[in-house]
PDB file of C-alpha atoms in Angstrom:
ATOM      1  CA  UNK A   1     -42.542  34.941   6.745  1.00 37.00           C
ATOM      2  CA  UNK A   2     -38.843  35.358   7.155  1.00 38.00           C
ATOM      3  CA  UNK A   3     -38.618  33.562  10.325  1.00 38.00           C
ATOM      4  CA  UNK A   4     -40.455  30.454   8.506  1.00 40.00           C
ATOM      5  CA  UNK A   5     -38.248  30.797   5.594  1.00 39.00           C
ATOM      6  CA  UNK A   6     -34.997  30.369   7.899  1.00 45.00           C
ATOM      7  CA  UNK A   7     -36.503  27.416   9.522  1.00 46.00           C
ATOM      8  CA  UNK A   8     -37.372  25.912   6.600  1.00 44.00           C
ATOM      9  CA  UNK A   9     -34.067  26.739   5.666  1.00 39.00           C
ATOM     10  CA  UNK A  10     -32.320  25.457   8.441  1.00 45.00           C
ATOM     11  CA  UNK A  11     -34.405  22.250   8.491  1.00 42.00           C
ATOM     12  CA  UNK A  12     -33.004  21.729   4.587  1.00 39.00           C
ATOM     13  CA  UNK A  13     -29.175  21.896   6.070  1.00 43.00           C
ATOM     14  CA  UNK A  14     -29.651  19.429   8.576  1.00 44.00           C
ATOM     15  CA  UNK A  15     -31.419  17.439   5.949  1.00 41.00           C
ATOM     16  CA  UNK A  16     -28.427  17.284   3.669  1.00 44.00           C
ATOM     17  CA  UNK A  17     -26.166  17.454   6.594  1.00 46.00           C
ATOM     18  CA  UNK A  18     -27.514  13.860   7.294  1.00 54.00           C
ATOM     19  CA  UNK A  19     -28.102  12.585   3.772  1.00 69.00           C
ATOM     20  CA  UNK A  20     -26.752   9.081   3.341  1.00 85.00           C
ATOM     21  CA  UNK A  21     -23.556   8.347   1.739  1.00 86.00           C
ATOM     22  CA  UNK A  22     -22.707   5.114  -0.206  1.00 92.00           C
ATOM     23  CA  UNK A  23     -19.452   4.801  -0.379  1.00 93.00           C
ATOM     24  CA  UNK A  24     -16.867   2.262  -2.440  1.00 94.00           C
ATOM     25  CA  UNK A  25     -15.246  -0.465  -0.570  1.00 96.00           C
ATOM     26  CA  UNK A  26     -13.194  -3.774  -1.347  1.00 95.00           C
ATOM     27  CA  UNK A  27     -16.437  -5.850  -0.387  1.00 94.00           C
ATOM     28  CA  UNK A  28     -18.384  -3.560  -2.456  1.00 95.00           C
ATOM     29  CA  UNK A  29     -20.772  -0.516  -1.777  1.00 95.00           C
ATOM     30  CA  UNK A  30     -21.920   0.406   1.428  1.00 95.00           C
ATOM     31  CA  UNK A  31     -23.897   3.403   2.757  1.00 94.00           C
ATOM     32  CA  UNK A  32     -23.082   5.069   5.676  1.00 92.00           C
ATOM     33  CA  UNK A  33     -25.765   7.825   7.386  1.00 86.00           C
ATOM     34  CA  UNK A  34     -23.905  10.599   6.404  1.00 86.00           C
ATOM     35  CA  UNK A  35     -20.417  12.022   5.821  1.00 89.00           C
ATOM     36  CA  UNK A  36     -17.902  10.976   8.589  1.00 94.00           C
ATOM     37  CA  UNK A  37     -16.723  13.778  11.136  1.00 94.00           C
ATOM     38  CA  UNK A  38     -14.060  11.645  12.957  1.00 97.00           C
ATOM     39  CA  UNK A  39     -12.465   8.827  11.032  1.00 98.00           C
ATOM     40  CA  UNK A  40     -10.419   6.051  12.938  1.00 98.00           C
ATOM     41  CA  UNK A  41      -7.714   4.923  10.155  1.00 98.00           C
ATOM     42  CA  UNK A  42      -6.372   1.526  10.952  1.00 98.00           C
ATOM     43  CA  UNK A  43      -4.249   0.935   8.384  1.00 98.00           C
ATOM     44  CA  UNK A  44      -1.335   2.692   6.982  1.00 98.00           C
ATOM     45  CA  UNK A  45      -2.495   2.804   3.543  1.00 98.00           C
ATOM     46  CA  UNK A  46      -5.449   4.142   4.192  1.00 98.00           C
ATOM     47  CA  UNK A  47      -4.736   7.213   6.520  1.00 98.00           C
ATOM     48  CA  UNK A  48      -1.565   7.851   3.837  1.00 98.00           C
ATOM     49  CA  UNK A  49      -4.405   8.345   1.150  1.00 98.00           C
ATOM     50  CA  UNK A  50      -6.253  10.268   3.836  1.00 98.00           C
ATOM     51  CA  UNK A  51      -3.616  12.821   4.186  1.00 98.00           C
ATOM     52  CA  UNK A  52      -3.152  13.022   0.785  1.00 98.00           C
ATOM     53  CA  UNK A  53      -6.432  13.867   0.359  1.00 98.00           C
ATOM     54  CA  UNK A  54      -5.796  16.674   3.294  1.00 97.00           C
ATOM     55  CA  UNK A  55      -7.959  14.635   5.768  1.00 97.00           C
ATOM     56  CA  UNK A  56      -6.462  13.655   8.678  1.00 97.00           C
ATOM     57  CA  UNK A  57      -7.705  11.223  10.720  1.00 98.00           C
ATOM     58  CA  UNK A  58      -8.849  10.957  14.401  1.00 98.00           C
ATOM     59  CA  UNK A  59      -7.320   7.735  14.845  1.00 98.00           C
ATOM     60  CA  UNK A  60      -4.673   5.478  13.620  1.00 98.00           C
ATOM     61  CA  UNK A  61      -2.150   2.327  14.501  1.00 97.00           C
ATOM     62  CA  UNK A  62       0.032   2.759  17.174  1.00 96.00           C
ATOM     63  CA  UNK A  63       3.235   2.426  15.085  1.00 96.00           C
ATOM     64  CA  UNK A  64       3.378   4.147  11.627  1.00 97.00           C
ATOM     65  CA  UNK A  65       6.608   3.191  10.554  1.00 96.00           C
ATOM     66  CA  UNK A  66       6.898   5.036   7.193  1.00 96.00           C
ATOM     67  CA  UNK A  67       8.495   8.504   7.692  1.00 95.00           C
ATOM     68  CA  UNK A  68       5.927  10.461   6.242  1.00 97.00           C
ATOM     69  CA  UNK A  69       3.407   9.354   7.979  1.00 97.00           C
ATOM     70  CA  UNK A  70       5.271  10.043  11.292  1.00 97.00           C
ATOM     71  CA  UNK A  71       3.171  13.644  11.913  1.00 97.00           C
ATOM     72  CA  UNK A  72      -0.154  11.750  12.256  1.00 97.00           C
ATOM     73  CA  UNK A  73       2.134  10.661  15.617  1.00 95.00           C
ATOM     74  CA  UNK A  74       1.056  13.934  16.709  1.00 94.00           C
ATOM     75  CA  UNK A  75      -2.248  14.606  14.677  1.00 96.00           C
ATOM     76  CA  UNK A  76      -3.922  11.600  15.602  1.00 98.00           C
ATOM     77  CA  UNK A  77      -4.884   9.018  18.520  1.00 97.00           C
ATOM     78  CA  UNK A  78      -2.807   5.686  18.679  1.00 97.00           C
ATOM     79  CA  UNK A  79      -5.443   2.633  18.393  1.00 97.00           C
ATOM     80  CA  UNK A  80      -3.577  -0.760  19.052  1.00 96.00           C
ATOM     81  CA  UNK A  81      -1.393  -2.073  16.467  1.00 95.00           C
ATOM     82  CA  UNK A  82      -2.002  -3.103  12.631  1.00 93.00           C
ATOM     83  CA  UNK A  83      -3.442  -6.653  13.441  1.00 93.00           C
ATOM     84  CA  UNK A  84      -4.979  -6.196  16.740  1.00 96.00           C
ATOM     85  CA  UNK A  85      -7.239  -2.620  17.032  1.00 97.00           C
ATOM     86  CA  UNK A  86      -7.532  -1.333  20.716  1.00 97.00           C
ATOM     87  CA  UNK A  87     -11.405  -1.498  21.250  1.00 97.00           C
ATOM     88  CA  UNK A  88     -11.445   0.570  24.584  1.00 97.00           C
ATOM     89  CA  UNK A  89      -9.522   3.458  22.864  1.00 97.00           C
ATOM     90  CA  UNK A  90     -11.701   3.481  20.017  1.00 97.00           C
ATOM     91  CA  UNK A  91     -14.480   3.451  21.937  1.00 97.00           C
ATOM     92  CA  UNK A  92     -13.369   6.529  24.336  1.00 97.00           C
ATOM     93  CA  UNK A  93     -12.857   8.227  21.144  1.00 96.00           C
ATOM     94  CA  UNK A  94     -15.795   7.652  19.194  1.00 97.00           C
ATOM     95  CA  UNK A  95     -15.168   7.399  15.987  1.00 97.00           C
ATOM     96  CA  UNK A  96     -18.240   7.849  13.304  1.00 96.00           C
ATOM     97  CA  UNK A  97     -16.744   5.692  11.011  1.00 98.00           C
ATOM     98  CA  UNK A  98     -13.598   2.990  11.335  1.00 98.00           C
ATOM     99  CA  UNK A  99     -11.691   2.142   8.348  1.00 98.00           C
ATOM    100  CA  UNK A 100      -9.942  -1.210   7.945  1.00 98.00           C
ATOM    101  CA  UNK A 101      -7.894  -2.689   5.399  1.00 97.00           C
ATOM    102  CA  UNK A 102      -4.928  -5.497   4.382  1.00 95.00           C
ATOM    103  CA  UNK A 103      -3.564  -6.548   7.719  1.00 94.00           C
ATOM    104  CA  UNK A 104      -6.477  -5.148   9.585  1.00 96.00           C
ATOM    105  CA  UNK A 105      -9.327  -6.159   7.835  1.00 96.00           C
ATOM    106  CA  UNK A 106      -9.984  -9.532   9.265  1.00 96.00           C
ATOM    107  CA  UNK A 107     -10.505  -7.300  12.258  1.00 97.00           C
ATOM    108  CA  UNK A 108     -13.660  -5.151  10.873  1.00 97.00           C
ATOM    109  CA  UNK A 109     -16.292  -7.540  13.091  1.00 97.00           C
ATOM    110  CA  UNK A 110     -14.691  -6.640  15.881  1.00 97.00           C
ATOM    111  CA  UNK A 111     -14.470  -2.852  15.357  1.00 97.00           C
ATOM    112  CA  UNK A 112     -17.443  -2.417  14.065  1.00 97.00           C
ATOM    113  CA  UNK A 113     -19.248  -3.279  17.559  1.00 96.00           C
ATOM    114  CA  UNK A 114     -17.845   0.499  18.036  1.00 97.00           C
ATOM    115  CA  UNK A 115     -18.446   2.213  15.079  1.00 97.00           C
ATOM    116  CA  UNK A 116     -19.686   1.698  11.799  1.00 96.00           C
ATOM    117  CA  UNK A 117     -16.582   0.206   9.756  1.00 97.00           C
ATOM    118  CA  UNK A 118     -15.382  -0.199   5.881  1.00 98.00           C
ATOM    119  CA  UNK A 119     -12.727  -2.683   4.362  1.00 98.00           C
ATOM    120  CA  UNK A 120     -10.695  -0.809   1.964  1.00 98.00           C
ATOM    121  CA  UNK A 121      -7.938  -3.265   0.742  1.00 96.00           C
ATOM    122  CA  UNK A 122      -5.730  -2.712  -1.642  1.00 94.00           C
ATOM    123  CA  UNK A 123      -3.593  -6.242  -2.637  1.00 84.00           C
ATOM    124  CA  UNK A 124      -2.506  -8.414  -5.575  1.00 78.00           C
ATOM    125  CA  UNK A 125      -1.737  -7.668  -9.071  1.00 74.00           C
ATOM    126  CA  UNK A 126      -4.265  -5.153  -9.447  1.00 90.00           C
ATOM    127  CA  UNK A 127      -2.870  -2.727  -6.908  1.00 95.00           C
ATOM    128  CA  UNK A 128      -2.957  -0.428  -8.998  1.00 96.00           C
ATOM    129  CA  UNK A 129      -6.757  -0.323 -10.193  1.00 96.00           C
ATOM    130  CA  UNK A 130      -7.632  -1.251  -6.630  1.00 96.00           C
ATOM    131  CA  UNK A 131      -5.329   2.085  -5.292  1.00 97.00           C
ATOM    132  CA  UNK A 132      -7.245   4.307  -7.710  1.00 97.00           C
ATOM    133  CA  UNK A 133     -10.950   2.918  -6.941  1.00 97.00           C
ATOM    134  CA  UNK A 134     -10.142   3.169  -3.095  1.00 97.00           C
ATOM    135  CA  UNK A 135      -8.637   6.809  -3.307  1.00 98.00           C
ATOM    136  CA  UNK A 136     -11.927   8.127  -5.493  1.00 97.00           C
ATOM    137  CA  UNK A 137     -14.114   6.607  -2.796  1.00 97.00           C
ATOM    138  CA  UNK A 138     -12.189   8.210  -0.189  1.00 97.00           C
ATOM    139  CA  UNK A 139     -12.377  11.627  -2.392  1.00 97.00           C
ATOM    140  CA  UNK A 140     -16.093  11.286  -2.448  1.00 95.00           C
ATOM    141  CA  UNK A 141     -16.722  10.700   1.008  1.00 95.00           C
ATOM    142  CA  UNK A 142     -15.006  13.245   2.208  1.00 95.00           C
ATOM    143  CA  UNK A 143     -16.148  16.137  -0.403  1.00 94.00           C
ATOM    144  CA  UNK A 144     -12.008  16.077  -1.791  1.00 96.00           C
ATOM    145  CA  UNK A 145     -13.502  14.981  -5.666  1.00 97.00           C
ATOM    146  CA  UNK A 146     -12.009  17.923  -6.949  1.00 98.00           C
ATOM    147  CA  UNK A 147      -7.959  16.490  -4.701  1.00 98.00           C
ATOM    148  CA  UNK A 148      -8.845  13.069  -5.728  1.00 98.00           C
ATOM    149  CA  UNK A 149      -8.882  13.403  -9.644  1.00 98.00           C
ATOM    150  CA  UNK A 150      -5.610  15.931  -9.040  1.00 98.00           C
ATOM    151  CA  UNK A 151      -3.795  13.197  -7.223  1.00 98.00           C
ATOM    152  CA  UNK A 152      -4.745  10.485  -9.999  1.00 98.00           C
ATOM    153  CA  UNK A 153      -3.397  12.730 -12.838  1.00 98.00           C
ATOM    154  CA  UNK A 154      -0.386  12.823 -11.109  1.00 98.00           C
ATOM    155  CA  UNK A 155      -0.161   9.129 -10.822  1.00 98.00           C
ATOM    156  CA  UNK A 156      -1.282   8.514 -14.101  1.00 98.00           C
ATOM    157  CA  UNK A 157       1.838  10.558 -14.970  1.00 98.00           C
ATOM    158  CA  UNK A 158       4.104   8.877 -13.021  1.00 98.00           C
ATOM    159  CA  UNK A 159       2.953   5.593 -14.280  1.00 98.00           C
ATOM    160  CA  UNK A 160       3.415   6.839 -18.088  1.00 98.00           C
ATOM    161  CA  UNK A 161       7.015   7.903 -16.998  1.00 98.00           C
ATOM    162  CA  UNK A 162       7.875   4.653 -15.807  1.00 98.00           C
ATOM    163  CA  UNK A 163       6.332   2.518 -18.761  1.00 98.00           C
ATOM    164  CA  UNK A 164       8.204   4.495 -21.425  1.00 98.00           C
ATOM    165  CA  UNK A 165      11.267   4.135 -18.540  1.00 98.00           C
ATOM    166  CA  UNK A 166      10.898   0.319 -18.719  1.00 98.00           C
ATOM    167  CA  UNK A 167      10.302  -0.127 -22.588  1.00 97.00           C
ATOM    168  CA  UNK A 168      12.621  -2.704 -23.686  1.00 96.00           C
ATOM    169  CA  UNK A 169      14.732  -3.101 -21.041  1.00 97.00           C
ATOM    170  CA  UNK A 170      14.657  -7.221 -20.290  1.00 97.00           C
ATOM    171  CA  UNK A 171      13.201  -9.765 -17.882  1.00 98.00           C
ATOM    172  CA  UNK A 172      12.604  -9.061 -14.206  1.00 98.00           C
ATOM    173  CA  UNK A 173      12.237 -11.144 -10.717  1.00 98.00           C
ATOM    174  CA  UNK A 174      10.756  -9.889  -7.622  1.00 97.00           C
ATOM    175  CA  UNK A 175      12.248 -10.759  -4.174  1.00 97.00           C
ATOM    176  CA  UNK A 176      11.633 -10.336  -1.001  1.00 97.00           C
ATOM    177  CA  UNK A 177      14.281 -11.104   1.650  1.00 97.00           C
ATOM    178  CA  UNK A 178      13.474 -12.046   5.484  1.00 96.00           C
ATOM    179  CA  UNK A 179      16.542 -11.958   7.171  1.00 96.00           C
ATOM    180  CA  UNK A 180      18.467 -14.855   5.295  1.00 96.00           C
ATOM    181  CA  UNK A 181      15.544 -15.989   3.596  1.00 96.00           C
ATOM    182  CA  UNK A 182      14.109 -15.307  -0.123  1.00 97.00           C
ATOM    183  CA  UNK A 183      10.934 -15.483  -1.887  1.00 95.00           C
ATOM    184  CA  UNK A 184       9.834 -14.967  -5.473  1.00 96.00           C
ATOM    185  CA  UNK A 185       7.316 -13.666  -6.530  1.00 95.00           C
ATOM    186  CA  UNK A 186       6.077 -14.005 -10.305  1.00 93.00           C
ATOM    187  CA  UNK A 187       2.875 -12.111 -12.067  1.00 91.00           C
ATOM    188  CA  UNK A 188      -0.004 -12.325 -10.679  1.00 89.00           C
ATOM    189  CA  UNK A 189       1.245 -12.849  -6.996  1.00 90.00           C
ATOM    190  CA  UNK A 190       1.182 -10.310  -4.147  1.00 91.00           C
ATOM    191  CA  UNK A 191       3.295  -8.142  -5.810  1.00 94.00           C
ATOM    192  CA  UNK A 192       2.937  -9.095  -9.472  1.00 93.00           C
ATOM    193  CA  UNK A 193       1.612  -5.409 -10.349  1.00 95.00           C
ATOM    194  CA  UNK A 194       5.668  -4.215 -10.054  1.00 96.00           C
ATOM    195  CA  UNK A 195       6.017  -6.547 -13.447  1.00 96.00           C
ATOM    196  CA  UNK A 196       2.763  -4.540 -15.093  1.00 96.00           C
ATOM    197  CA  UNK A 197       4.122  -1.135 -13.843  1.00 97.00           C
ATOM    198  CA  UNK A 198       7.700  -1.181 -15.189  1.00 98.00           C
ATOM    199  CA  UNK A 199       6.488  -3.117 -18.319  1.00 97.00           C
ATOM    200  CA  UNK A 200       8.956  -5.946 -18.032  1.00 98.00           C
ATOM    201  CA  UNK A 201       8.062  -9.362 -18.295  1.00 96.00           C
ATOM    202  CA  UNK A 202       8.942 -12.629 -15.381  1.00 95.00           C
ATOM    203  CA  UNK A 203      11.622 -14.473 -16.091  1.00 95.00           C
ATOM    204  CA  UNK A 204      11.135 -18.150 -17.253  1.00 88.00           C
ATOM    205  CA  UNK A 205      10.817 -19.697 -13.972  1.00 84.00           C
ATOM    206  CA  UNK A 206       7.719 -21.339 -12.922  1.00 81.00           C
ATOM    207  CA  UNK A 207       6.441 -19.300  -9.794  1.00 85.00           C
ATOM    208  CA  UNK A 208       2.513 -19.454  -8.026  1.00 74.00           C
ATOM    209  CA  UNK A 209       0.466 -16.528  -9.330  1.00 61.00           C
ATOM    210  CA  UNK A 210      -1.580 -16.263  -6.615  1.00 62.00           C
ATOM    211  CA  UNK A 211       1.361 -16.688  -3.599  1.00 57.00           C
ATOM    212  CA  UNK A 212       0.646 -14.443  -1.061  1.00 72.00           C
ATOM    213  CA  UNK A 213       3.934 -15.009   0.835  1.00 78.00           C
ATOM    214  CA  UNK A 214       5.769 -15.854  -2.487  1.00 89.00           C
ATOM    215  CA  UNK A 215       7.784 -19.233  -2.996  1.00 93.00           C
ATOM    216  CA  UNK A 216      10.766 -19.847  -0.770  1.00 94.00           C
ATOM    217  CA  UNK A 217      13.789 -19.606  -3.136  1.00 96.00           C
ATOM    218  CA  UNK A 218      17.763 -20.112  -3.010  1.00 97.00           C
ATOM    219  CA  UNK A 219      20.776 -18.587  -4.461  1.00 98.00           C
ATOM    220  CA  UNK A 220      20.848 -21.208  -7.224  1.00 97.00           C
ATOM    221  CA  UNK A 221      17.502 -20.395  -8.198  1.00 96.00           C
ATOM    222  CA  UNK A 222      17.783 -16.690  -8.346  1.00 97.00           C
ATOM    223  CA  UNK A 223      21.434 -17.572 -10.673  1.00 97.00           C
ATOM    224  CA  UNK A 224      19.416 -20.354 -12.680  1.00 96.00           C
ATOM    225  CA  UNK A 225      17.224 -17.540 -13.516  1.00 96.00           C
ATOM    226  CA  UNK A 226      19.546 -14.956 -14.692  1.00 97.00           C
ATOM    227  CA  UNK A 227      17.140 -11.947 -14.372  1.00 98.00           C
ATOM    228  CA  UNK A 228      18.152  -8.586 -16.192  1.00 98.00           C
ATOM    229  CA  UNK A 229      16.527  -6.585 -13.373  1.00 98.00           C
ATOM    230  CA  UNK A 230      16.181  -7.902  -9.487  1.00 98.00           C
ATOM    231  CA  UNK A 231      13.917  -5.959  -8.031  1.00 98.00           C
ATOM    232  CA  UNK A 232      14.147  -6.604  -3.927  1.00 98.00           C
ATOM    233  CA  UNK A 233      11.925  -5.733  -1.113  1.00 98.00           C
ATOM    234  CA  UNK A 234      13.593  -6.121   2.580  1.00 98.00           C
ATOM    235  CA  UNK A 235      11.494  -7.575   4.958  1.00 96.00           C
ATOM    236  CA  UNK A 236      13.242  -6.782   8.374  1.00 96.00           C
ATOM    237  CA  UNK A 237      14.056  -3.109   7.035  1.00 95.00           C
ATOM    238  CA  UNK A 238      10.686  -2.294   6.852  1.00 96.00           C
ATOM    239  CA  UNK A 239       9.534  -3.841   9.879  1.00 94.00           C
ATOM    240  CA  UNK A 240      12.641  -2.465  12.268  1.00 93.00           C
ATOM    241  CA  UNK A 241      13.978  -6.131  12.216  1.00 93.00           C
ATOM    242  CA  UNK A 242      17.287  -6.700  13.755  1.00 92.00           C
ATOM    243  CA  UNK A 243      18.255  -9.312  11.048  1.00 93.00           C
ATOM    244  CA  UNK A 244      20.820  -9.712   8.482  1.00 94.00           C
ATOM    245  CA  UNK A 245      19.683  -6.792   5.518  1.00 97.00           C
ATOM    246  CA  UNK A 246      18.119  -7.863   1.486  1.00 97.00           C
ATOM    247  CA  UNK A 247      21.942  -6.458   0.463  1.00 97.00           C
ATOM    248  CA  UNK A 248      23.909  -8.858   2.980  1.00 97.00           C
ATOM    249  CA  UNK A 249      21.394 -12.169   2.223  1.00 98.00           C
ATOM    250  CA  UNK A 250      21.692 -11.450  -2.035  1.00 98.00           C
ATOM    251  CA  UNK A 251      25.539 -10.470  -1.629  1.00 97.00           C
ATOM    252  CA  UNK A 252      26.036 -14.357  -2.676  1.00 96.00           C
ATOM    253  CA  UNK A 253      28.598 -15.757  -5.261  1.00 97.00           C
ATOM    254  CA  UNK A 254      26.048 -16.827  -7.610  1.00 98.00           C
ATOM    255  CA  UNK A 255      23.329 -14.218  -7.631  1.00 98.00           C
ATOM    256  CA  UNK A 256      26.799 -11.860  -8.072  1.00 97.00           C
ATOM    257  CA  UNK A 257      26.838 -14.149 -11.755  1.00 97.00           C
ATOM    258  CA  UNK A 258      23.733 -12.992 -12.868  1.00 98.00           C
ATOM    259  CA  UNK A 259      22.529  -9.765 -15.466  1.00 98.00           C
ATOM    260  CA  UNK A 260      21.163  -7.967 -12.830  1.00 98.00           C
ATOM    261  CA  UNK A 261      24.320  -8.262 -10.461  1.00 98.00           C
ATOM    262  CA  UNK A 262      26.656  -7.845 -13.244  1.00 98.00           C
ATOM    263  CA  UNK A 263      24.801  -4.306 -14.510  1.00 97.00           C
ATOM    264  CA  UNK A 264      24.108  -2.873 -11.683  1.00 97.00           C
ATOM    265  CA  UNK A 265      20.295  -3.681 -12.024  1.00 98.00           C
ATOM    266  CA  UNK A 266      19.664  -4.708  -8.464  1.00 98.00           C
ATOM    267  CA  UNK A 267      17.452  -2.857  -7.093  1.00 98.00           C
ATOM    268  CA  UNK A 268      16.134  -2.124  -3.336  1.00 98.00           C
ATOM    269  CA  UNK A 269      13.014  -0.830  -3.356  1.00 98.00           C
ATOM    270  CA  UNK A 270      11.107   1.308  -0.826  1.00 97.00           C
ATOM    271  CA  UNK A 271      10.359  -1.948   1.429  1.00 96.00           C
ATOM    272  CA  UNK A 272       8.213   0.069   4.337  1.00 96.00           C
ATOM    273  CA  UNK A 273       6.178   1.585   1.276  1.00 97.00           C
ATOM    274  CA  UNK A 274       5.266  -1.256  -0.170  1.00 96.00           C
ATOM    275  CA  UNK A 275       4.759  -4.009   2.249  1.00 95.00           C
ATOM    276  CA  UNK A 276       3.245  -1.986   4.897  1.00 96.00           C
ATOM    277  CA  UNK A 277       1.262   0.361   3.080  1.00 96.00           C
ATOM    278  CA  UNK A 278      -0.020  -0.781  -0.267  1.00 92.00           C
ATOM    279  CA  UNK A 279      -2.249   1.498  -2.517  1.00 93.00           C
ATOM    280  CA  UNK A 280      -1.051   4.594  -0.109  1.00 97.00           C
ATOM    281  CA  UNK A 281      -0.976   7.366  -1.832  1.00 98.00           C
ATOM    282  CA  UNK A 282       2.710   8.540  -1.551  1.00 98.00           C
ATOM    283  CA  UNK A 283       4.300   5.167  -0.889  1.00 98.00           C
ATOM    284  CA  UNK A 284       3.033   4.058  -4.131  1.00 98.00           C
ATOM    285  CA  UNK A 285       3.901   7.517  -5.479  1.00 98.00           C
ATOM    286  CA  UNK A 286       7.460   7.166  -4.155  1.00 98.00           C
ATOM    287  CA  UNK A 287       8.014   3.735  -4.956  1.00 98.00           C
ATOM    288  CA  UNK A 288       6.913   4.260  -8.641  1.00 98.00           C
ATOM    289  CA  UNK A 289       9.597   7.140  -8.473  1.00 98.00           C
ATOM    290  CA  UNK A 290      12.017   4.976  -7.430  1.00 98.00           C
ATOM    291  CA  UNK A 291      11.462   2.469 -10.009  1.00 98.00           C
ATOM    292  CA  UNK A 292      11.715   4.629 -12.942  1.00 98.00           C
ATOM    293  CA  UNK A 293      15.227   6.443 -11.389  1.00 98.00           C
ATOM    294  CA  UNK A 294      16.432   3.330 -11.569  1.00 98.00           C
ATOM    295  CA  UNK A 295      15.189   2.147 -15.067  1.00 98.00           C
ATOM    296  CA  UNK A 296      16.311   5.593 -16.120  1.00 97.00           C
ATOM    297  CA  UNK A 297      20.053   4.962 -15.546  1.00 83.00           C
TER     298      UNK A 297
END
């Protein structure tokens, strides 16, 4: 009797062991054949949520750029860069599940002749929504529930901090600077959830809400404009660019006539954290920090 009760037992395990799991993703639900052993991450977002979570991942893009990320250099096996996976190392690996997202996903065909593969994305104005939704997936398919909800809460905090930081404090314009070029980038664009985080409105300027590369704009615009806050993202910083920097392309006579010049309200955000890993768990966590030491002052 005891020796059928353990296999009976033991057949139970495996069963759960290889129950299905549905799973969350930016093209909606999909279910996988149970929980994923050895996860190839490619995209930065995604395996900064991962280790957030505490799970690190078997595989991820050859260059991780962000400085906090830098151990998975170590932890994990390079796979080809951010638009172009390597499909023979992720093969000799063999991954049970590939995760693909932003830069990568138009990729997730091509990976997914390897190993089953996901599109988490996290872009647009709802980052923030999107961020949340993508790290509770990533909670429940890796059993981290109980890491996921603590991580929220502590976002959720840091986004109260900066709202009551922001309250009040004037209009706003978003740039990002390529060398010695500059685009805007107005609510509902690409990076139209920095207006809903911080609370403070566009400035009157007519801008395209859904721009994903912003529109191309001059010094006399950005003066015409007369923002109380510039918020600016450096391209070439956060891609190792050897270009002139956001500070040397906006250090201009006429932007230097504006609110934001004038009070000390320009401000250079975290570039590597947010164009290169959007929704990750502690670039977004460290770029909301920065926001609301600045909106502090």
């Amino acid at each position: 009797m005891r020796l059928i009760l353990s296999a009976g037992l033991a057949a139970l395990m495996a069963s759960a062991a290889l129950a299905d799991v549905t799973v969350e993703t930016a093209q909606g639900p999909v279910t996988l054949p149970e929980t994923p052993a050895k996860v190839a991450a490619l995209d930065l977002g995604v395996a900064d949520m991962m280790m957030a979570l505490g799970v690190t991942p078997a595989a991820v893009p050859d260059k991780l750029y962000l400085d906090h990320l830098q151990p998975l250099a170590q932890a994990a096996a390079p796979a080809g860069t951010l638009q172009e996976p390597d499909l023979e190392k992720l093969a000799a690996l063999g991954p049970d599940l590939i995760v693909v997202a932003n830069r990568s996903a138009v990729k997730k065909d091509a990976v997914a002749q390897v190993a089953p593969a996901i599109d988490m994305t996290v872009d647009g104005a709802d980052l923030i929504g999107q961020a949340k939704a993508r790290l509770a997936a990533l909670a429940a398919l890796f059993g981290r529930q109980a890491e996921g909800e603590a991580l929220a809460a502590a976002l959720d905090g840091k986004l109260a901090a900066l709202a009551d930081a922001g309250r009040g404090k004037g209009t706003a314009l978003v740039v990002l600077t390529n060398g010695p070029k500059m685009s805007a980038y107005g609510e509902g664009s690409r990076f139209g959830w920095i207006y809903e985080v911080t609370g403070l409105p566009q400035v009157e300027a007519t801008l395209k809400s859904e721009a994903n590369h912003g529109d191309a704009v001059s010094h006399e615009f950005i003066a015409q404009a007369n923002p109380d806050w510039l918020f600016v993202l450096d391209r070439g910083a956060a891609i190792g660019a050897d270009e002139p920097s956001a500070r040397a392309t906006l250090d201009n006579e006429l932007v230097r006539r504006t609110s934001a010049w004038k009070n000390g309200h320009v401000v250079y955000l975290p570039a590597d954290n947010v164009y290169l890993a959007p929704g990750g768990y502690t670039a977004l966590s460290e770029t909301l920090d920065a926001l609301t030491a600045a909106l502090s002052e």
